Coordinates of C-alpha atoms in Angstrom, one line a residue:
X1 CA -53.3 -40.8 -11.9
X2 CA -51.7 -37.6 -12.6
X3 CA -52.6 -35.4 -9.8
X4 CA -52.8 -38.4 -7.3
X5 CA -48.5 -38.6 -8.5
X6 CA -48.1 -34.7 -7.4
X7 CA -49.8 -35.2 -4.4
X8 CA -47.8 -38.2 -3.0
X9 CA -44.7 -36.0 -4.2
X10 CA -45.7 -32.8 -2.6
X11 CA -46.1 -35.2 0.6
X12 CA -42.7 -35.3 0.6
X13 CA -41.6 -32.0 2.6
X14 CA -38.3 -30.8 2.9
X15 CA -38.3 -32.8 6.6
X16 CA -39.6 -35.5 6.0
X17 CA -37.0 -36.3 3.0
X18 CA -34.3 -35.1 5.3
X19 CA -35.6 -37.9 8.1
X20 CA -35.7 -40.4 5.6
X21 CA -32.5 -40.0 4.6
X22 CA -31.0 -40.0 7.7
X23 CA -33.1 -43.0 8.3
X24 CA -31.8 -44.7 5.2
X25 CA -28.0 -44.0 5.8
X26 CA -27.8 -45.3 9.2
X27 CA -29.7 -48.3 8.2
X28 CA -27.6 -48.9 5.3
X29 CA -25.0 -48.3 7.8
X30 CA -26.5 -51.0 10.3
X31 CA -26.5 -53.5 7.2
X32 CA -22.8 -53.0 6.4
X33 CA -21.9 -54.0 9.8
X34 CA -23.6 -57.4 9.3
X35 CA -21.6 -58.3 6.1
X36 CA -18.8 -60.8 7.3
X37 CA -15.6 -59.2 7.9
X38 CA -13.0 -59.3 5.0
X39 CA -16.3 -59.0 1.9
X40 CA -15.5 -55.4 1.9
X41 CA -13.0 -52.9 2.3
X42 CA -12.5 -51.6 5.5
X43 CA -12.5 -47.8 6.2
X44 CA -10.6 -46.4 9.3
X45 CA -12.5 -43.2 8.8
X46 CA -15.6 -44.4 8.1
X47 CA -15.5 -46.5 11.3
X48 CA -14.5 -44.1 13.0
X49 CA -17.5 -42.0 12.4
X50 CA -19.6 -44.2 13.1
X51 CA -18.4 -45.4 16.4
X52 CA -17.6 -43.6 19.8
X53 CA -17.0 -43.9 23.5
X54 CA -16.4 -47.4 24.3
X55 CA -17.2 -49.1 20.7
X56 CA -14.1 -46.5 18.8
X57 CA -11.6 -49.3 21.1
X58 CA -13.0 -52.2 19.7
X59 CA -12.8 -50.8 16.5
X60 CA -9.9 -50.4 13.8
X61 CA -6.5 -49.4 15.1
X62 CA -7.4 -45.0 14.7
X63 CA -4.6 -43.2 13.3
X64 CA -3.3 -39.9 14.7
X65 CA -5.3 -37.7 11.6
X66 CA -8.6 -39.3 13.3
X67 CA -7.6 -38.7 16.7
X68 CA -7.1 -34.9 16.3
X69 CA -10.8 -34.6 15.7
X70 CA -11.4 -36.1 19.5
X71 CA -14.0 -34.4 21.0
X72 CA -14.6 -35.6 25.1
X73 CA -17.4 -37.9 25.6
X74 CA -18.8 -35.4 28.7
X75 CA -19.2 -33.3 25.9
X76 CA -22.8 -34.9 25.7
X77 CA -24.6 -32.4 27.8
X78 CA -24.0 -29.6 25.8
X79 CA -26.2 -31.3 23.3
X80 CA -29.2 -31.0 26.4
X81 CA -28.1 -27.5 27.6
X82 CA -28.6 -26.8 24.1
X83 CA -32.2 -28.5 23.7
X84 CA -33.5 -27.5 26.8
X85 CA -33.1 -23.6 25.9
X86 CA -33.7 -23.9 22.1
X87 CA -36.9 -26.6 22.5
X88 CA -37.5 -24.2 26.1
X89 CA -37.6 -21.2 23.8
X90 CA -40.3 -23.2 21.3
X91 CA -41.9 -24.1 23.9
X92 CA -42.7 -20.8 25.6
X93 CA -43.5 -19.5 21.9
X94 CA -46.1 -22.3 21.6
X95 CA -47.2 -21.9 24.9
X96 CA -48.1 -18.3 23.7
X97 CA -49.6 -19.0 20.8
X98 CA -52.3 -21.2 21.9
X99 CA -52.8 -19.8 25.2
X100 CA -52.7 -15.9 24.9
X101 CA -53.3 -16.0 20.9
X102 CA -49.8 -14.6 20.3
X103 CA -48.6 -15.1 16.7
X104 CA -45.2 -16.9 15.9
X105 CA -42.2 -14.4 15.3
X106 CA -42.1 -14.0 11.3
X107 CA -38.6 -15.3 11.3
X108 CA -39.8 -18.6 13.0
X109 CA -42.6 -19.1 10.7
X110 CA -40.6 -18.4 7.5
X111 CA -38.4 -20.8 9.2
X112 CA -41.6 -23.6 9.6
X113 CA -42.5 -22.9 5.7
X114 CA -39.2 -23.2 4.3
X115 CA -39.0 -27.0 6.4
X116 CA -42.3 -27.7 4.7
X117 CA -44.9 -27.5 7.6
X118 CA -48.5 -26.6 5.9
X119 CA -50.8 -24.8 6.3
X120 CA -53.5 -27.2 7.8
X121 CA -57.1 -26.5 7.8
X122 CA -58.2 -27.6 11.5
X123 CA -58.1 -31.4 11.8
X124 CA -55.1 -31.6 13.0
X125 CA -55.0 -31.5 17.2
X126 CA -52.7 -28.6 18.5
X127 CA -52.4 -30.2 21.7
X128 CA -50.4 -33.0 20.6
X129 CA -47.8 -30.7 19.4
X130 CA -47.8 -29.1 22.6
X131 CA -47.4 -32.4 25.0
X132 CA -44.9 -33.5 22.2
X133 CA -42.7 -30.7 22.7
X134 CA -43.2 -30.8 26.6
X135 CA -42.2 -33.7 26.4
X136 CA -39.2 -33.6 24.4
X137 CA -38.0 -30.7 27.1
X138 CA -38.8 -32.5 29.9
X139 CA -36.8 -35.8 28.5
X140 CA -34.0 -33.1 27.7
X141 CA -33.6 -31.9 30.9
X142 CA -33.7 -35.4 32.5
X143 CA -30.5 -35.6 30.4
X144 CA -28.8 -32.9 31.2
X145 CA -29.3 -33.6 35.0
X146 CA -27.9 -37.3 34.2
X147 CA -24.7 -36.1 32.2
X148 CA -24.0 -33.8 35.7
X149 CA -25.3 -35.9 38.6
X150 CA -25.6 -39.8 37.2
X151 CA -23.3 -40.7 34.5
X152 CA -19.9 -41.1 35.1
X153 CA -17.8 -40.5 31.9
X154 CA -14.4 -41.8 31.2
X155 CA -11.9 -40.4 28.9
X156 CA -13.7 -41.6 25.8
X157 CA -14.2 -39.4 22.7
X158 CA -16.7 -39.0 20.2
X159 CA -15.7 -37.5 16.3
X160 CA -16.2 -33.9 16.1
X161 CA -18.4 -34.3 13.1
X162 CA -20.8 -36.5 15.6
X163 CA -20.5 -33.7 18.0
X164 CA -22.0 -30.8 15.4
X165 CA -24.3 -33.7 14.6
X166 CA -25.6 -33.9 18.0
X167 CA -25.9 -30.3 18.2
X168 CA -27.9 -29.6 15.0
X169 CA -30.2 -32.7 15.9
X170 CA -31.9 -31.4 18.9
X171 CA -32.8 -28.1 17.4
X172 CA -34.3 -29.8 13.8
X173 CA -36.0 -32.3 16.1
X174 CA -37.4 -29.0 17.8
X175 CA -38.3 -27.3 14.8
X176 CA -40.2 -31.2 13.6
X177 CA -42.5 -30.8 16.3
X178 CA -43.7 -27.2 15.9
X179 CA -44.1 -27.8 12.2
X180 CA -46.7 -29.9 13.0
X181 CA -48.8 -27.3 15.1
X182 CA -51.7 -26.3 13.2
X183 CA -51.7 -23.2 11.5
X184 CA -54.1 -20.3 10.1
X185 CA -51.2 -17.9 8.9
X186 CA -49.1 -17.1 11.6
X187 CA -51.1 -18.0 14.2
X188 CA -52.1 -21.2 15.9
X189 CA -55.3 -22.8 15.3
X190 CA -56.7 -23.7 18.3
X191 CA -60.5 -26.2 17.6
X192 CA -62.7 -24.6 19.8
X193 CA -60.1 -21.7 20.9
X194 CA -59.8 -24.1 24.2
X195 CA -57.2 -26.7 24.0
X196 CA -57.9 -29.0 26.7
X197 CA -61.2 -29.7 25.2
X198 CA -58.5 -31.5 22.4
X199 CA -57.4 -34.0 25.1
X200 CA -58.0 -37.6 23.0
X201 CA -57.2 -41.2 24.7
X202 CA -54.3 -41.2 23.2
X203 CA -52.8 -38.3 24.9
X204 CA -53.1 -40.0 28.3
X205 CA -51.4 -43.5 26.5
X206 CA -48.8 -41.3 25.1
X207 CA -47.7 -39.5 28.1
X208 CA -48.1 -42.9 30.4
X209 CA -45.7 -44.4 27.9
X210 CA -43.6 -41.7 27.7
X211 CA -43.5 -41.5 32.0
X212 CA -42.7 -45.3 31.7
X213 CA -40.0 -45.0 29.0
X214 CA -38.1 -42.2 30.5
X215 CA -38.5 -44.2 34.0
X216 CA -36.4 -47.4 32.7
X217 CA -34.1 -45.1 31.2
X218 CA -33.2 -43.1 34.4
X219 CA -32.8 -46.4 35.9
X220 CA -31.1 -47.4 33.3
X221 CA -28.0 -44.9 33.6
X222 CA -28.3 -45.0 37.6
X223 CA -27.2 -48.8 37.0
X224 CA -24.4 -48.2 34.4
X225 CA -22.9 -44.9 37.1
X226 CA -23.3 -47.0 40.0
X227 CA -20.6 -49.5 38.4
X228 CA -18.4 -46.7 38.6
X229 CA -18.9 -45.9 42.3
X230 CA -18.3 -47.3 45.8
X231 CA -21.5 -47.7 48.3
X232 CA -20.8 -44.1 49.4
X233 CA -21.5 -43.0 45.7
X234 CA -18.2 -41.6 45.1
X235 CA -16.3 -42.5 41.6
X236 CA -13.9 -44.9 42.4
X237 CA -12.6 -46.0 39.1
X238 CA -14.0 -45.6 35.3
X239 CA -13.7 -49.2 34.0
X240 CA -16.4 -51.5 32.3
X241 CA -18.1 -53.6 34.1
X242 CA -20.9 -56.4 33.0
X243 CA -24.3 -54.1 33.9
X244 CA -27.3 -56.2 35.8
X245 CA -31.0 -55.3 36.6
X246 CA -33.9 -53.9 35.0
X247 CA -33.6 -54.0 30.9
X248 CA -30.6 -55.4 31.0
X249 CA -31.5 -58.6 32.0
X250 CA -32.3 -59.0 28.2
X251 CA -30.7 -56.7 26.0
X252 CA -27.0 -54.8 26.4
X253 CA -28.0 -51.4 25.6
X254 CA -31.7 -50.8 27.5
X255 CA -30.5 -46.9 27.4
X256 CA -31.0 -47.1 23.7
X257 CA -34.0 -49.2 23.7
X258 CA -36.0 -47.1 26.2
X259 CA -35.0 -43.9 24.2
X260 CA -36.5 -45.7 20.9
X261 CA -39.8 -45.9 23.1
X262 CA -39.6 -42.2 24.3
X263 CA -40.0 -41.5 20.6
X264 CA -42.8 -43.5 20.2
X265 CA -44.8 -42.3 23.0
X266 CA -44.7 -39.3 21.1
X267 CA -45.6 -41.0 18.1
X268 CA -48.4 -42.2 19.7
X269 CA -49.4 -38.7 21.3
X270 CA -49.5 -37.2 18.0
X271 CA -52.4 -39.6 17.5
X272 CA -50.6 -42.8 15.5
X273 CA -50.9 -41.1 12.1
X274 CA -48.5 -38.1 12.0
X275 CA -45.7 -39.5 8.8
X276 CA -43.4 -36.9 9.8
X277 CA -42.7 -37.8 13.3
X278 CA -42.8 -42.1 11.8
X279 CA -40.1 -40.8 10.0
X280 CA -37.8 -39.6 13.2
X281 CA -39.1 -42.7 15.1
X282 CA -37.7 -44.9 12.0
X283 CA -34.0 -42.9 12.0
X284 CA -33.9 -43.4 16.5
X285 CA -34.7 -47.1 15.6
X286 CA -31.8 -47.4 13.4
X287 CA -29.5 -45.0 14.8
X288 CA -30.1 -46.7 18.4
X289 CA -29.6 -50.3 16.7
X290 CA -26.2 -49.2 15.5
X291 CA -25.2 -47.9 18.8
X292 CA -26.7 -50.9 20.4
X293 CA -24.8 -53.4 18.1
X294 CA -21.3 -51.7 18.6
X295 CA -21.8 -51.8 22.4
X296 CA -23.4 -55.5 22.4
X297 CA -19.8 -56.5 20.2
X298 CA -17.6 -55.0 23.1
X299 CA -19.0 -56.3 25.9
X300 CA -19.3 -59.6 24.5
X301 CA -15.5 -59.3 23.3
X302 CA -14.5 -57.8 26.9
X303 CA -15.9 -60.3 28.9
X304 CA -15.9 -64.0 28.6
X305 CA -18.3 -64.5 30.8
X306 CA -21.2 -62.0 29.5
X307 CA -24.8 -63.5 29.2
X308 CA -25.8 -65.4 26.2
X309 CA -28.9 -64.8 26.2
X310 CA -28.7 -61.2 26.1
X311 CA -29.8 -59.5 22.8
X312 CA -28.0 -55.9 21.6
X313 CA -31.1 -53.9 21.2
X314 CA -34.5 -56.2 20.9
X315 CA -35.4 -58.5 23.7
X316 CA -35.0 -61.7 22.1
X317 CA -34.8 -60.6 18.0
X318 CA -31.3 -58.7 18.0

């Protein structure tokens, strides 16, 4: 009983507890926000950490002290210019590794151990690591070309603290995915030395729900800028308006929904199994919800006449 206690323990790496703490807070978080108003003391600040754009209106009247840590809303791409070249820079390491045999800089492995990622012993598939963090680019650039050539921001702020947030998410979420590379030292194990011989069912189910994911999403934020814009495509005003088609014919916040999905496309490509990556996939869920159930509160309190049947985050459940 003994040593089956220190292995459970030492399966908690420094990453995974950090993901499921994160995971916990905002769902503790989410659960607050159900408790009927007036059962427990409000705070302005805490609110306003935990809301931005759109939902920090609908929220508690924000004092000037909050306000003077406004950081603008279009400040969202720097969180993608930032992940393309940091998860870019991973990704041309990784490439690298398992293609020309090149070991990983010291300071990037000391970096991996001190996260926690093992030293595995073969069963684990590189390639999954490899279309993970592809993937992760790719769904980072889509971003960044949305925050420049789709979305149309207002004048709405996020907290500054959300801001370094952002930032420090999207190179940890980086650094998640190359810990789980397999490694003999500093060097990538590769079975076989030939990596598409690693290619497993569920890398093609992965990346087809990854391509249909990101899809709904694109469509998803070419619906919410085109309520911004005339025929002609130029910006005409930056007001709210009640969004129709695709996802949103059943829930208020498809964005959020179809990023949830992205993350578990990679779930699957890792092969179903990998904890570590459960663990991010179970802090977007709860992180998305609480975005999703701010935004579903405003639009319902903005417009009388917005759908009933429409859910905040879940087609038909929430």
């Amino acid at each position: 009983m003994g040593s089956w206690k220190g292995a459970e323990l030492s399966a908690l790496t420094p990453l995974r507890a950090l993901w499921l703490s994160l995971a916990a807070v905002f769902l503790l978080t989410l659960l607050l926000q159900l408790v009927p108003p007036g059962l427990l003391p409000s705070s302005t600040l805490f609110q306003d950490l935990i809301r931005y754009g759109k939902t920090k209106r609908s929220g508690p009247s924000r004092p000037a002290a909050c306000r003077a840590f406004d950081v603008p809303k279009r400040y969202f791409s720097h969180f993608y210019i930032l992940s393309v070249l940091w998860n870019g820079f991973l990704l041309w390491r990784l490439t690298q590794a398992v293609f020309l045999g090149a070991p990983f800089p010291s300071w990037l492995h000391g970096l991996l151990r001190i996260l926690g990622a093992a030293q595995f012993q073969g069963g684990e598939l590189a390639l999954s690591a490899f279309l993970v963090l592809v993937f992760l680019w790719l769904h980072s650039l889509r971003r960044l070309f949305e925050c420049f050539y789709v979305s149309v921001f207002s004048n709405a702020v996020i907290h500054v603290v959300q801001y370094c947030f952002g930032l420090a998410y999207y190179v940890l979420v980086g650094l998640t995915v190359l810990s789980q590379v397999p490694m003999d030292g500093r060097d990538v194990y590769v079975i076989g030395r030939n990596l598409l011989m690693q290619a497993r069912w569920f890398h093609i189910l992965g990346m087809m729900m990854f391509i249909w994911s990101s899809a709904h999403q694109y469509q998803c934020h070419v619906i919410l800028g085109n309520l911004r814009k005339n025929k002609a495509g130029v910006v005409i005003h930056c007001n709210h308006r009640i969004p129709f088609g695709d996802w949103f014919e059943y829930v208020s916040s498809p964005n959020y929904l179809a990023e949830l999905m992205i993350y578990i496309s990679m779930a699957v490509t890792f092969g179903f199994y990998n904890l570590t990556w459960w663990l991010v996939v179970t802090y977007v869920f709860f992180s998305q919800a609480l975005s999703a159930y701010f935004s579903h509160k405003f639009y319902k309190s903005k417009f009388v006449s917005y759908p009933k049947h429409r859910r905040a985050f879940l087609p038909f459940l929430f």
